[in-house]
Short mmCIF file of C-alpha atoms and ligand atoms in Angstrom, two decimals:
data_model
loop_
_atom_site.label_atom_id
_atom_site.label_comp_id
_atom_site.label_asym_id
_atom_site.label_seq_id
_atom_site.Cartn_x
_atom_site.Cartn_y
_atom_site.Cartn_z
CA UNK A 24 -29.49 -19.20 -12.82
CA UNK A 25 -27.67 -19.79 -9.56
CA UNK A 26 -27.86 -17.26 -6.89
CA UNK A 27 -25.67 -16.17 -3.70
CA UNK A 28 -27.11 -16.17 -0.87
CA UNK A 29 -25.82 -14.67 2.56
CA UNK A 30 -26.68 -14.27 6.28
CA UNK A 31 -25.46 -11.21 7.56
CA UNK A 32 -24.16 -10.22 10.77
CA UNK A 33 -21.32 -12.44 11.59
CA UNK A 34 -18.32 -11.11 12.68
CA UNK A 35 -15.16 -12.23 10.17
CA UNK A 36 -11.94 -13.67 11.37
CA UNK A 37 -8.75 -14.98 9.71
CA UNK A 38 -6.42 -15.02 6.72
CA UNK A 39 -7.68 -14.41 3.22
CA UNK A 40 -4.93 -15.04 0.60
CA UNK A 41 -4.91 -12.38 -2.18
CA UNK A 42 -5.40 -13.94 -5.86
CA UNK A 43 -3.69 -12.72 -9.00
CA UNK A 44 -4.99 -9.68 -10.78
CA UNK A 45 -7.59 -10.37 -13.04
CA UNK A 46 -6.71 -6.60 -14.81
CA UNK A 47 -3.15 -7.70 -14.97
CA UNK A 48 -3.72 -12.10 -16.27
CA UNK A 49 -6.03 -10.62 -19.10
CA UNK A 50 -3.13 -8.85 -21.04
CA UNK A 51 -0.40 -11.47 -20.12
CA UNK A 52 -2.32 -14.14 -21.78
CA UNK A 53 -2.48 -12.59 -24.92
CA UNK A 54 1.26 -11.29 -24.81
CA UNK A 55 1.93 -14.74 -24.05
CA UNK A 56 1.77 -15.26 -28.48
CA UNK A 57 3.92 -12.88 -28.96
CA UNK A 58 6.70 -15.55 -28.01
CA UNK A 59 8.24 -18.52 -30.52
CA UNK A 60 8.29 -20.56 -27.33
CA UNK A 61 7.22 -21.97 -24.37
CA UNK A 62 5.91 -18.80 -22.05
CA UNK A 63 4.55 -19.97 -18.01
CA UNK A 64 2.40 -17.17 -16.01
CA UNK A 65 2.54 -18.06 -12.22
CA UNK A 66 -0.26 -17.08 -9.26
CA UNK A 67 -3.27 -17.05 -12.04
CA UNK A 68 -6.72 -16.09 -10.52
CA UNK A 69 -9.40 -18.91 -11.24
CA UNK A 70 -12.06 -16.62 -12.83
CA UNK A 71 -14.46 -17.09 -15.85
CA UNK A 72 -12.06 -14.63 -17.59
CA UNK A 73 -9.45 -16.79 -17.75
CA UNK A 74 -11.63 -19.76 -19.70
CA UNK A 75 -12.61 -17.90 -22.05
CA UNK A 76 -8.88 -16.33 -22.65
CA UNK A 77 -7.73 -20.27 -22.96
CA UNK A 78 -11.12 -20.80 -25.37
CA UNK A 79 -9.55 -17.78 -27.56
CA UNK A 80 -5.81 -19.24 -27.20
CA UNK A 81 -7.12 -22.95 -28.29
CA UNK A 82 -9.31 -21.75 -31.36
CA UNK A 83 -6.19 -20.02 -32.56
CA UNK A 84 -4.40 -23.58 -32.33
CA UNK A 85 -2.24 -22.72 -29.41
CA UNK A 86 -0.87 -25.18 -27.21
CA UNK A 87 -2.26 -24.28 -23.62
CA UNK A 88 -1.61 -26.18 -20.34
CA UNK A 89 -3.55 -25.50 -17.02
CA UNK A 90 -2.48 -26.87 -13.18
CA UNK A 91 -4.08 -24.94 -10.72
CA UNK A 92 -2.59 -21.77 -11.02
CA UNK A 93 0.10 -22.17 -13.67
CA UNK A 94 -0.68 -21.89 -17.06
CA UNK A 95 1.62 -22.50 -20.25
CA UNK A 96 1.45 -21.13 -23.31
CA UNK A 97 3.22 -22.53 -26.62
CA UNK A 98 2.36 -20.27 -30.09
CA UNK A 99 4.82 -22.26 -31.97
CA UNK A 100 1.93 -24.03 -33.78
CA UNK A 101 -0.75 -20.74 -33.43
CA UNK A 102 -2.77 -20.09 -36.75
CA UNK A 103 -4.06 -16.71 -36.96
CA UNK A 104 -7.69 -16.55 -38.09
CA UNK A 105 -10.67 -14.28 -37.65
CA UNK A 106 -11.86 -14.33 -33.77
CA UNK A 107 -15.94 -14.88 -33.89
CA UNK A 108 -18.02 -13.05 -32.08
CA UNK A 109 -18.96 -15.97 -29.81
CA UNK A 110 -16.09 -15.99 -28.41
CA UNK A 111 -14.24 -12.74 -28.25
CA UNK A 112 -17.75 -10.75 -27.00
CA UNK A 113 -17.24 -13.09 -24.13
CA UNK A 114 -15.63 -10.43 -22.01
CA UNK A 115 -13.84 -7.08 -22.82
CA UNK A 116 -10.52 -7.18 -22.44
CA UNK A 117 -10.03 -9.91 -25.66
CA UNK A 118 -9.49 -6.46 -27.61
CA UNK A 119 -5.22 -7.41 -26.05
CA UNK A 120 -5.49 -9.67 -29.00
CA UNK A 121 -5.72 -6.70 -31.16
CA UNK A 122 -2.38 -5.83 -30.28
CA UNK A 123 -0.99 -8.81 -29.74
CA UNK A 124 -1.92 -10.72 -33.06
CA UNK A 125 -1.01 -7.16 -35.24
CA UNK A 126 2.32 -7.23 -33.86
CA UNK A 127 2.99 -11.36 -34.30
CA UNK A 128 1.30 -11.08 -37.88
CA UNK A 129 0.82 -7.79 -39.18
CA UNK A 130 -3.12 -8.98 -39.54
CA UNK A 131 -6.11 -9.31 -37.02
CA UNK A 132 -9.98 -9.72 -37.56
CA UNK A 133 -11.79 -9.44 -34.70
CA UNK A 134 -15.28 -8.58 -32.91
CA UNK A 135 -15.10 -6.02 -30.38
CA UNK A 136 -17.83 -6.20 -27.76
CA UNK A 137 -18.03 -2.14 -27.31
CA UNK A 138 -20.01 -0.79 -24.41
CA UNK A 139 -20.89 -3.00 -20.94
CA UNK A 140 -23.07 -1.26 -18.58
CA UNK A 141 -21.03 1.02 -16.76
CA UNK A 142 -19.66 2.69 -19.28
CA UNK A 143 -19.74 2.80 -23.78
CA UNK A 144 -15.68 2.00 -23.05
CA UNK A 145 -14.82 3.13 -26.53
CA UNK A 146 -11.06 2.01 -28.12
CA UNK A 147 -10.59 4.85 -30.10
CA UNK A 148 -7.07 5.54 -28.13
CA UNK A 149 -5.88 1.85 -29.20
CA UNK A 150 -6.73 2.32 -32.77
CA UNK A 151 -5.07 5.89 -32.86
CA UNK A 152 -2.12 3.97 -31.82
CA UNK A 153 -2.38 1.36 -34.15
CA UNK A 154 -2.65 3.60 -36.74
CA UNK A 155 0.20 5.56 -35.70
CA UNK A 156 2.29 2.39 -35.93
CA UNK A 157 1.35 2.15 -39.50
CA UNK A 158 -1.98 0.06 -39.64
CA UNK A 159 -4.44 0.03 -41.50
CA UNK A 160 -7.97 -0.25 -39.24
CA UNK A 161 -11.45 -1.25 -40.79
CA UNK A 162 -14.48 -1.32 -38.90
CA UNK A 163 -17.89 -2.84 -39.72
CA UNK A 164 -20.33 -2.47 -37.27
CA UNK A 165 -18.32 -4.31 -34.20
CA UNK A 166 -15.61 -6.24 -36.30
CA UNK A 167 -12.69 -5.15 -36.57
CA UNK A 168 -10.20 -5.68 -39.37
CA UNK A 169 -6.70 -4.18 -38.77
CA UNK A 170 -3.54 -4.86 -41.25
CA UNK A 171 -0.33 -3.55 -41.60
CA UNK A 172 3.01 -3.84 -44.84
CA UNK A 173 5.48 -3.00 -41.17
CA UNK A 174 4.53 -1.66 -37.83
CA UNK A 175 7.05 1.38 -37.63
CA UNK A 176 7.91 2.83 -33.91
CA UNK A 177 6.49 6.38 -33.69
CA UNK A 178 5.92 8.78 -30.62
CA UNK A 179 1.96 8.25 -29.47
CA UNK A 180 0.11 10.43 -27.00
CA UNK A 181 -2.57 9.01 -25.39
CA UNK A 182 -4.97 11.84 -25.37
CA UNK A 183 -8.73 12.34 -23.78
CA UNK A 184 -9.59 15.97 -23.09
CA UNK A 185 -13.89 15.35 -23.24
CA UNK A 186 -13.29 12.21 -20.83
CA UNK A 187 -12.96 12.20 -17.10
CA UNK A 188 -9.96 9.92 -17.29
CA UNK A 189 -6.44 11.23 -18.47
CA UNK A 190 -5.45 8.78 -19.91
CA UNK A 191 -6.05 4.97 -20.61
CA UNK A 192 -5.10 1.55 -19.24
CA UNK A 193 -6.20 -0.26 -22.20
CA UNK A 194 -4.85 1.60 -24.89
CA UNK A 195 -0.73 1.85 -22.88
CA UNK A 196 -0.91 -1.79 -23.09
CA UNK A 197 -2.28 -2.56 -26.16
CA UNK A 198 0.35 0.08 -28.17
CA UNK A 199 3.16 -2.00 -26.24
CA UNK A 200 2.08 -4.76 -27.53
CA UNK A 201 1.54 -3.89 -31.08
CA UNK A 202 5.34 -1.65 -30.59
CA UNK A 203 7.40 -4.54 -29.06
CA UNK A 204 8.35 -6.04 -32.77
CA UNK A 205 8.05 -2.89 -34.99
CA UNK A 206 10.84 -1.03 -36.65
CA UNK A 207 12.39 1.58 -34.30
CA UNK A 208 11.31 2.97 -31.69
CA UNK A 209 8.05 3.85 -29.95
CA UNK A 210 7.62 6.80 -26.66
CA UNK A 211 4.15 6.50 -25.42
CA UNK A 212 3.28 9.92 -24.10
CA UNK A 213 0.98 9.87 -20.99
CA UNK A 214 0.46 6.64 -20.58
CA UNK A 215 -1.09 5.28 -17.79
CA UNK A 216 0.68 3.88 -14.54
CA UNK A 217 -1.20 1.19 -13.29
CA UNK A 218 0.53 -1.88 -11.32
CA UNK A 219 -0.72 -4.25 -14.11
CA UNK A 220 1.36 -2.20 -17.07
CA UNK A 221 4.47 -3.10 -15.31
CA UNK A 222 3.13 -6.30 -15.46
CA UNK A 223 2.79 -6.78 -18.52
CA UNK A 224 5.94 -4.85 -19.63
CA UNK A 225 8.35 -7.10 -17.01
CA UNK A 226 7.01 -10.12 -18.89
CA UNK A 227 7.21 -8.60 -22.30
CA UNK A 228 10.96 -7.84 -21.17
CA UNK A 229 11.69 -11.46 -20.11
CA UNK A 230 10.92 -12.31 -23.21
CA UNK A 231 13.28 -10.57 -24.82
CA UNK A 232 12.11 -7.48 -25.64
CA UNK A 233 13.30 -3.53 -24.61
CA UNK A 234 10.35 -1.47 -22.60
CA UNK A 235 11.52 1.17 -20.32
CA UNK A 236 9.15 3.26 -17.97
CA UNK A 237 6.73 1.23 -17.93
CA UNK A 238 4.90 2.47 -14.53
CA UNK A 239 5.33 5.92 -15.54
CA UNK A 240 3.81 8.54 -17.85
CA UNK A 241 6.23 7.57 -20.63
CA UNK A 242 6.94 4.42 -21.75
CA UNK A 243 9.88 3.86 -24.64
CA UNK A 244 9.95 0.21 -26.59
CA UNK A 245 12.71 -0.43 -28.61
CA UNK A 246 11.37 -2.85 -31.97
CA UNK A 247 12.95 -6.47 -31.30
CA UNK A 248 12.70 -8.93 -34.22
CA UNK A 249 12.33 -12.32 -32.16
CA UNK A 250 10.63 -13.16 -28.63
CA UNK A 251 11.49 -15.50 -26.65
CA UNK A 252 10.63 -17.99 -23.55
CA UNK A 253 9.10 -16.51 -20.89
CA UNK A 254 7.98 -16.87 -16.64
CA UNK A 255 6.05 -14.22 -14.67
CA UNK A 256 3.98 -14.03 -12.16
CA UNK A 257 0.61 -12.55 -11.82
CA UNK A 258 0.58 -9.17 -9.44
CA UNK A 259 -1.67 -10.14 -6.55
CA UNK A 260 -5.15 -8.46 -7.30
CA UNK A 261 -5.45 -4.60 -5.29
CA UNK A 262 -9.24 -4.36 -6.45
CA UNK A 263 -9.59 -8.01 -4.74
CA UNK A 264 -7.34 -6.82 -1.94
CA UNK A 265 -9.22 -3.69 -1.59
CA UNK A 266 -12.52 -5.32 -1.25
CA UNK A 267 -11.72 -7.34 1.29
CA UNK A 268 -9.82 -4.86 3.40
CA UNK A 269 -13.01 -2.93 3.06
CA UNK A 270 -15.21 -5.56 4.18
CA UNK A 271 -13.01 -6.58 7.26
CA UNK A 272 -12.71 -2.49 7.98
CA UNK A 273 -16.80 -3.06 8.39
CA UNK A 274 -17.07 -6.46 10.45
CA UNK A 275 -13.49 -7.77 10.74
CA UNK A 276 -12.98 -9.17 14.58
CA UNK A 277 -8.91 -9.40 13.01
CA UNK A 278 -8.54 -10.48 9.51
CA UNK A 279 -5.65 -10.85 7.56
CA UNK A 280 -5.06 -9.95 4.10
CA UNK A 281 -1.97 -11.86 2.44
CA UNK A 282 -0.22 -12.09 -0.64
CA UNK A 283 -0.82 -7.70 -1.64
CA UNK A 284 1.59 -5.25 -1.90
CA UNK A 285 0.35 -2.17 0.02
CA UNK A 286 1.66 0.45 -1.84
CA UNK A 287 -0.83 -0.80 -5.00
CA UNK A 288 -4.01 0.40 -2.08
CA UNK A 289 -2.61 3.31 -1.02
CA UNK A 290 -5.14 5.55 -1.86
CA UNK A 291 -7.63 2.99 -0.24
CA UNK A 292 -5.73 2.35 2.92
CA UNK A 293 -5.18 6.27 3.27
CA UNK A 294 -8.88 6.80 3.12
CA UNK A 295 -9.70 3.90 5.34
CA UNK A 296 -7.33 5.21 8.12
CA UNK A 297 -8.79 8.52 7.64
CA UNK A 298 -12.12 6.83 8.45
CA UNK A 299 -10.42 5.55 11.85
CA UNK A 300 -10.05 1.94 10.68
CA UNK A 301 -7.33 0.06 12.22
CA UNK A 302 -5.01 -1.24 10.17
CA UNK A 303 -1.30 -3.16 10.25
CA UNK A 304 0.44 -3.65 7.30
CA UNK A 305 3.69 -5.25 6.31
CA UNK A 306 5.66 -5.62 3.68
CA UNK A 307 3.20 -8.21 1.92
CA UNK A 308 0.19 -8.22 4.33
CA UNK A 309 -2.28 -6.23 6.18
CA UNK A 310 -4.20 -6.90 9.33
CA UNK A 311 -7.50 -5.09 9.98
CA UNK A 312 -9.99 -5.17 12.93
CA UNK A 313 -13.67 -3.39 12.40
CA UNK A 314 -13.93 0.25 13.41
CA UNK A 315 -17.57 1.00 14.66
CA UNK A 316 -17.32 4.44 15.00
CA UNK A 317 -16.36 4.86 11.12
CA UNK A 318 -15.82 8.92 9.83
CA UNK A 319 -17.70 10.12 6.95
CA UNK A 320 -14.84 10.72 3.97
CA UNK A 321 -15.10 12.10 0.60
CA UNK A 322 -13.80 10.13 -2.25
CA UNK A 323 -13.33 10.96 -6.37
CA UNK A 324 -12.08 8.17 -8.66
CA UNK A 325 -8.79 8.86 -10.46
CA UNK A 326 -6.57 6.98 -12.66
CA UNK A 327 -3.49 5.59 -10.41
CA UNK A 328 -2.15 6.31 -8.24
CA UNK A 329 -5.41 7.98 -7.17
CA UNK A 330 -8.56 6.56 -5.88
CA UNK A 331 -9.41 3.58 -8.35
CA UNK A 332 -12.89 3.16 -9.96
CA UNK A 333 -13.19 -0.43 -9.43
CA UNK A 334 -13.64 0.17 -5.80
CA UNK A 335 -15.79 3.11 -5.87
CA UNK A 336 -19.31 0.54 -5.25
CA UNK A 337 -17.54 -1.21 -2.64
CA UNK A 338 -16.71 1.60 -0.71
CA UNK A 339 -19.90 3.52 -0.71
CA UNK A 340 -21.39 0.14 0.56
CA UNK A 341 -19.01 0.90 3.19
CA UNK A 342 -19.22 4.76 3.28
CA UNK A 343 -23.40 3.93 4.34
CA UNK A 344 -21.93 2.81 7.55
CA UNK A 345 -20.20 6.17 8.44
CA UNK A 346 -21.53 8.25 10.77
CA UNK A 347 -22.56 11.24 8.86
CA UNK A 348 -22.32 12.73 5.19
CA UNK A 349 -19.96 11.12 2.59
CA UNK A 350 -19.44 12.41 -1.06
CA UNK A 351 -18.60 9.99 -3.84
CA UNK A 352 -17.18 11.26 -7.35
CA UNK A 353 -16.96 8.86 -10.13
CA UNK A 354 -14.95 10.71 -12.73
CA UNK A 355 -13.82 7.54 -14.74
CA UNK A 356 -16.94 5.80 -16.29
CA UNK A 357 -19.97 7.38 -16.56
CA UNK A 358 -22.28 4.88 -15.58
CA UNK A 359 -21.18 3.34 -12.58
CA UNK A 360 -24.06 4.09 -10.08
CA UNK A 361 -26.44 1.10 -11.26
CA UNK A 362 -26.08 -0.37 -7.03
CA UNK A 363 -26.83 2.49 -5.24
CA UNK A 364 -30.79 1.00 -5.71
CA UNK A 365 -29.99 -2.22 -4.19
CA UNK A 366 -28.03 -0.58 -1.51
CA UNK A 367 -31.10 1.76 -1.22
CA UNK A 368 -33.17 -1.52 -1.10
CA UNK A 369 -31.57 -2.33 1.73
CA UNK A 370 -31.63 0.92 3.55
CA UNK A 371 -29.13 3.16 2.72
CA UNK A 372 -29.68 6.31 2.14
CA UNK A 373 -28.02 7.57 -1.19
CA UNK A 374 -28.98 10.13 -3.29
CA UNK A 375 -27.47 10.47 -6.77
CA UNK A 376 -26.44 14.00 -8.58
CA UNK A 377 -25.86 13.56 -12.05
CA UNK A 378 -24.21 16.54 -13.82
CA UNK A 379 -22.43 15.62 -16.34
CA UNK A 380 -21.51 12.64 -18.06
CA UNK A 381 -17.92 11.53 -16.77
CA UNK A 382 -18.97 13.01 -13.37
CA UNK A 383 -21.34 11.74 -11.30
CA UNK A 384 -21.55 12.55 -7.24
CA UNK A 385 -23.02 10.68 -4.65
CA UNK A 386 -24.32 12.24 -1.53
CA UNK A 387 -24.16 9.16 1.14
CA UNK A 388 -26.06 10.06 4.58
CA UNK A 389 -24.98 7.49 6.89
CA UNK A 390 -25.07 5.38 9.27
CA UNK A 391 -27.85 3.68 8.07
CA UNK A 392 -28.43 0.08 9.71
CA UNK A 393 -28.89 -2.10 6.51
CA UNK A 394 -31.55 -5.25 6.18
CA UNK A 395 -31.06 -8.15 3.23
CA UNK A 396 -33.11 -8.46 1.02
CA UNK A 397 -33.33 -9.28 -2.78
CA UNK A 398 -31.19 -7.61 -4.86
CA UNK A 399 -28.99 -8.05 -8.37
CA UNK A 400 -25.46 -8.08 -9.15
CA UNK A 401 -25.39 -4.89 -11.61
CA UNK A 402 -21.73 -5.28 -12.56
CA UNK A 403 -19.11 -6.74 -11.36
CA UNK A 404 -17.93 -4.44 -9.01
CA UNK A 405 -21.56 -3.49 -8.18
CA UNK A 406 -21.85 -6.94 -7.35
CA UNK A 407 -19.12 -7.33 -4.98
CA UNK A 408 -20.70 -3.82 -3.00
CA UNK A 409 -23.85 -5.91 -2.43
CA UNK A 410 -21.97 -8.98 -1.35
CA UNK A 411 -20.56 -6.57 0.94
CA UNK A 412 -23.67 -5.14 2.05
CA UNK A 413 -24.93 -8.39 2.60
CA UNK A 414 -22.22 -9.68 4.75
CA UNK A 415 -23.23 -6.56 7.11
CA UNK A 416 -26.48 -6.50 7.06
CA UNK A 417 -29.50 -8.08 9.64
CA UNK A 418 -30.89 -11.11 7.87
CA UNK A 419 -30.40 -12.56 4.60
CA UNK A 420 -29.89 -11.27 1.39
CA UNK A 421 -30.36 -13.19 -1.75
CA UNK A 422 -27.95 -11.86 -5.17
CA UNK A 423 -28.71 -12.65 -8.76
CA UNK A 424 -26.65 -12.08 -12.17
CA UNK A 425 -24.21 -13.20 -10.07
CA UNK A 426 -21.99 -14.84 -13.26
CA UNK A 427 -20.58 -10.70 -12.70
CA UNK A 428 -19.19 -11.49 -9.57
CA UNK A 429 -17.78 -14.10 -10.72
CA UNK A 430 -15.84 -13.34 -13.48
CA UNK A 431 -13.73 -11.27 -11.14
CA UNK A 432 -13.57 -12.81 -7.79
CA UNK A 433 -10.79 -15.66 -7.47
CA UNK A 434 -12.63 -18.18 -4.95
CA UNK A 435 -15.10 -15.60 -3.10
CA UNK A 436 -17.40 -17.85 -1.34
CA UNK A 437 -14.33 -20.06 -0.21
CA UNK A 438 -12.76 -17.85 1.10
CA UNK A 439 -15.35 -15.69 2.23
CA UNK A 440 -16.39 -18.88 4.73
CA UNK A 441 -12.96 -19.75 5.61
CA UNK A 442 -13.08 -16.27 7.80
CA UNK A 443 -16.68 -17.26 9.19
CA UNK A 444 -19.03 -15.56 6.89
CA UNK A 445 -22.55 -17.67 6.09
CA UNK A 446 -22.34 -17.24 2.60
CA UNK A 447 -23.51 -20.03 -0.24
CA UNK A 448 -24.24 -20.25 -3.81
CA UNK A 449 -27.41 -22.11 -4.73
C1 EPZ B 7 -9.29 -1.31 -17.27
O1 EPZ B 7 -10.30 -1.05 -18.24
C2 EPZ B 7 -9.90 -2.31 -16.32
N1 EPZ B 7 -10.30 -3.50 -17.06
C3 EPZ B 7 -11.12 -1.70 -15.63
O2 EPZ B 7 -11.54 -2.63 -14.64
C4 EPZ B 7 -10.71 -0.42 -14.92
O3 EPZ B 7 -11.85 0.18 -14.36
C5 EPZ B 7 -10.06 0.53 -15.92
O4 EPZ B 7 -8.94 -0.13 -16.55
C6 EPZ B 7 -9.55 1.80 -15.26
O5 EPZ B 7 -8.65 1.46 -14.24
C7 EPZ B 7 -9.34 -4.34 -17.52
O6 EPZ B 7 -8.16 -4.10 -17.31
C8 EPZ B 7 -9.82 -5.56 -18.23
P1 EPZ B 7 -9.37 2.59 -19.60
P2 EPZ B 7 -9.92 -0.20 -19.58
O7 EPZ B 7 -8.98 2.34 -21.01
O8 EPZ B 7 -8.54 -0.52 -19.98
C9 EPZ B 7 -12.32 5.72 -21.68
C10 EPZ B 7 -13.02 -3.95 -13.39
O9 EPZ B 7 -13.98 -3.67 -12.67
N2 EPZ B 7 -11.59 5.35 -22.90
O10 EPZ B 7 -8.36 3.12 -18.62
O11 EPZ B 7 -11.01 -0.38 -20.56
C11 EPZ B 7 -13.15 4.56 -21.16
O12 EPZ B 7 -14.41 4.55 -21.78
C12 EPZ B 7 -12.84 -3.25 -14.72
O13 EPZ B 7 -12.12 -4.78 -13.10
C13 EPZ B 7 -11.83 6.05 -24.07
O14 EPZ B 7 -12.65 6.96 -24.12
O15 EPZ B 7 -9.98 1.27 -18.95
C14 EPZ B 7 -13.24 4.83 -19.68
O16 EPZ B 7 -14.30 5.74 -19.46
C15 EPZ B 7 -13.95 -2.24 -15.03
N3 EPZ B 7 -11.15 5.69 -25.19
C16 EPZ B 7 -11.91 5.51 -19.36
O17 EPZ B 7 -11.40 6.00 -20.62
C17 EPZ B 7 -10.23 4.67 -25.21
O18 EPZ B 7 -9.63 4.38 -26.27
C18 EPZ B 7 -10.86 4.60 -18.74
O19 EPZ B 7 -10.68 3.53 -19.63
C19 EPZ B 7 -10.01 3.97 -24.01
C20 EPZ B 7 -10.68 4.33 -22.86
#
């Protein structure tokens, strides 16, 4: 299996262009069937994600067509048949066909991969729903079988009270989808307010059909009995964004981070000023230059607008480098520590408290010069903290399982040597 490797050490200038969100691309794709027509998604991320979406979209007998980072969709001639195993385990988020293919047919079988390794990432929110709407769900062992006579709009709370998260990303979007054609209406009640769910909901509405507050904590979808054709374009990608404003924060002479929209990092770029990084942004860009005198900060994952999961490992790669005692929460999945041994490996010094299940801490004692070394890609996000670790570290450090990173990183070692890192793939 290949392997990245990386010389650390060398100070990063210039302009890294921000790819579209991988959260976001993986629920447009499967809305795009909910349209008669033609549908085109602009500013798609190339990521291993996206071929095995188009592998799920061409077994179904959908008419797909790729150029660089356009793709379009045609259903007109879709067939709806059970989704093997081989090919929706691929990756996680095929359970948007769930929604997607209930609401277009009333009918979907399906294999569900369940739990990944940071987390079991149950869907019992998103069959609540689609029960709610009037379906019938059967599962046997991981395939799921979920009919319906009519989809009827209902009021659905999205409800967690024994999880650290609130509420759920997964389950807002797939209830839109299966609500967009059913009878009536549907209010989702605390749904979640990610960028990506506006997304998702602007393209649903270009199609044709009637979302409103989607964004916020209650989203209302009026039933529409025909979708139509369809553009949008894919949000740029804050967790990408975010890991490379992190990175350049660390050994950024002046880099430049195009094509976000700051408000998305927030939370990040709040915490990385708080940590004395420099940082300019503008209305679609931000410009960082290394801080070496970086403050110890505490940090506890939260749905959005708070501090976001997915950059929880990247930052306490980063949060080794402060000078002093950082405290990491993770609140959102409960196992989402699996790099702090490779960081470790390298010479952090991390030590991991454990109480409960959707709360682990980390106690970060920094600054802790960091050496490469060999280490794995845990995850994909665990991945990206020892790319990161890498890129700072004396010497070289050599990555495996690195199909993780990526699944989730549009062109990393492009443009990771474009701003003068030594990084390959071998
Ligand atoms: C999405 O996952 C993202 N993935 C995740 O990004 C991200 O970490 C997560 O949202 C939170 O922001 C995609 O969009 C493909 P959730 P999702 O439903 O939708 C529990 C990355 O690194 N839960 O908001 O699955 C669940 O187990 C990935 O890019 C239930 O218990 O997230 C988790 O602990 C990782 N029951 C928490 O809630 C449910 O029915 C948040 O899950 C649904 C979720």
């Amino acid at each position: 299996m290949n392997k990245i490797i990386i010389n650390g050490g060398h100070e990063l200038e210039g302009t890294i262009k921000i790819g579209g969100d991988k959260n976001s691309v993986v629920a447009l794709i499967p809305a795009a069937i909910l349209s008669d027509e033609e549908v085109t998604i602009a500013n798609v991320p190339e990521i291993s994600d996206i071929d095995a979406l188009e592998e799920i979209l061409e077994y179904l007998n959908a008419y797909v067509e790729r150029n660089e980072d356009i793709i379009k969709i045609n259903s007109k001639s879709i067939v709806n048949k059970e989704i093997p195993e081989s090919i929706a385990t691929k990756f996680r988020a095929s359970y948007y066909f769930m929604g997607a293919l209930l609401s277009k047919y009333k009918k979907v079988e399906i294999y569900f991969p369940g739990g990944c390794n940071i987390g079991s990432r149950p869907i019992d929110q998103h069959i609540k729903g689609f029960k709610a709407l009037g379906a019938t769900v059967i599962e046997e062992g991981n395939k799921y079988t979920i009919t319906a006579d009519k989809l009827i709009g209902t009021k659905i709370t999205i409800d967690m009270p024994d999880k650290g998260a609130t509420t759920s990303v997964g389950a807002t979007i797939n209830i839109m989808l299966a609500a967009v054609k059913a009878e009536g209406e549907t209010i989702i009640e605390n749904a979640a307010k990610e960028p990506q769910i506006v997304n998702v909901a602007t393209f649903l509405n270009n199609m044709g059909a009637k979302i409103i507050g989607a964004g916020t904590s209650t989203i209302k979808i009026k039933g529409v009995t025909k979708l139509g054709s369809s553009f949008n374009e894919v949000i740029p990608d804050r967790i990408e964004a975010g890991t490379y404003m992190i990175l350049a924060s660390l050994i950024g002479k002046n880099v430049k981070i195009e094509n976000i929209i700051p408000e998305h990092n927030e939370a990040l770029i709040n915490k990385l000023k708080e940590m004395g990084v420099n940082i300019e942004l503008g209305r679609d860009y931000a410009i960082i230059k290394k801080c070496d005198n970086l403050k110890p900060v505490n940090i506890k994952t939260l749905v959005y607008p708070g501090f976001v999961t997915d950059l929880q490992q990247i930052m306490t790669a980063m949060l080794t480098q402060a000078n002093g005692i950082s405290i990491v929460e993770e609140t959102i999945y409960e196992n989402r520590f699996q790099n702090v041994k490779y960081l470790n490996d390298m010479g952090s010094n991390i030590i991991i408290e454990d109480d409960k299940p959707y709360c682990g801490k980390l106690y970060i004692h920094g600054k802790t010069p960091l050496k490469g070394c060999e280490v794995k890609a845990t995850d994909l996000r665990g991945g990206a903290s020892v790319v990161v670790a890498g890129l700072i570290a004396e010497g070289t450090t050599t990555i495996t399982n690195i199909e993780h990173i990526l699944r989730g990183y549009d062109k990393i070692i492009q443009k990771l040597t474009s701003i003068g890192a030594k990084i390959t793939i071998e």
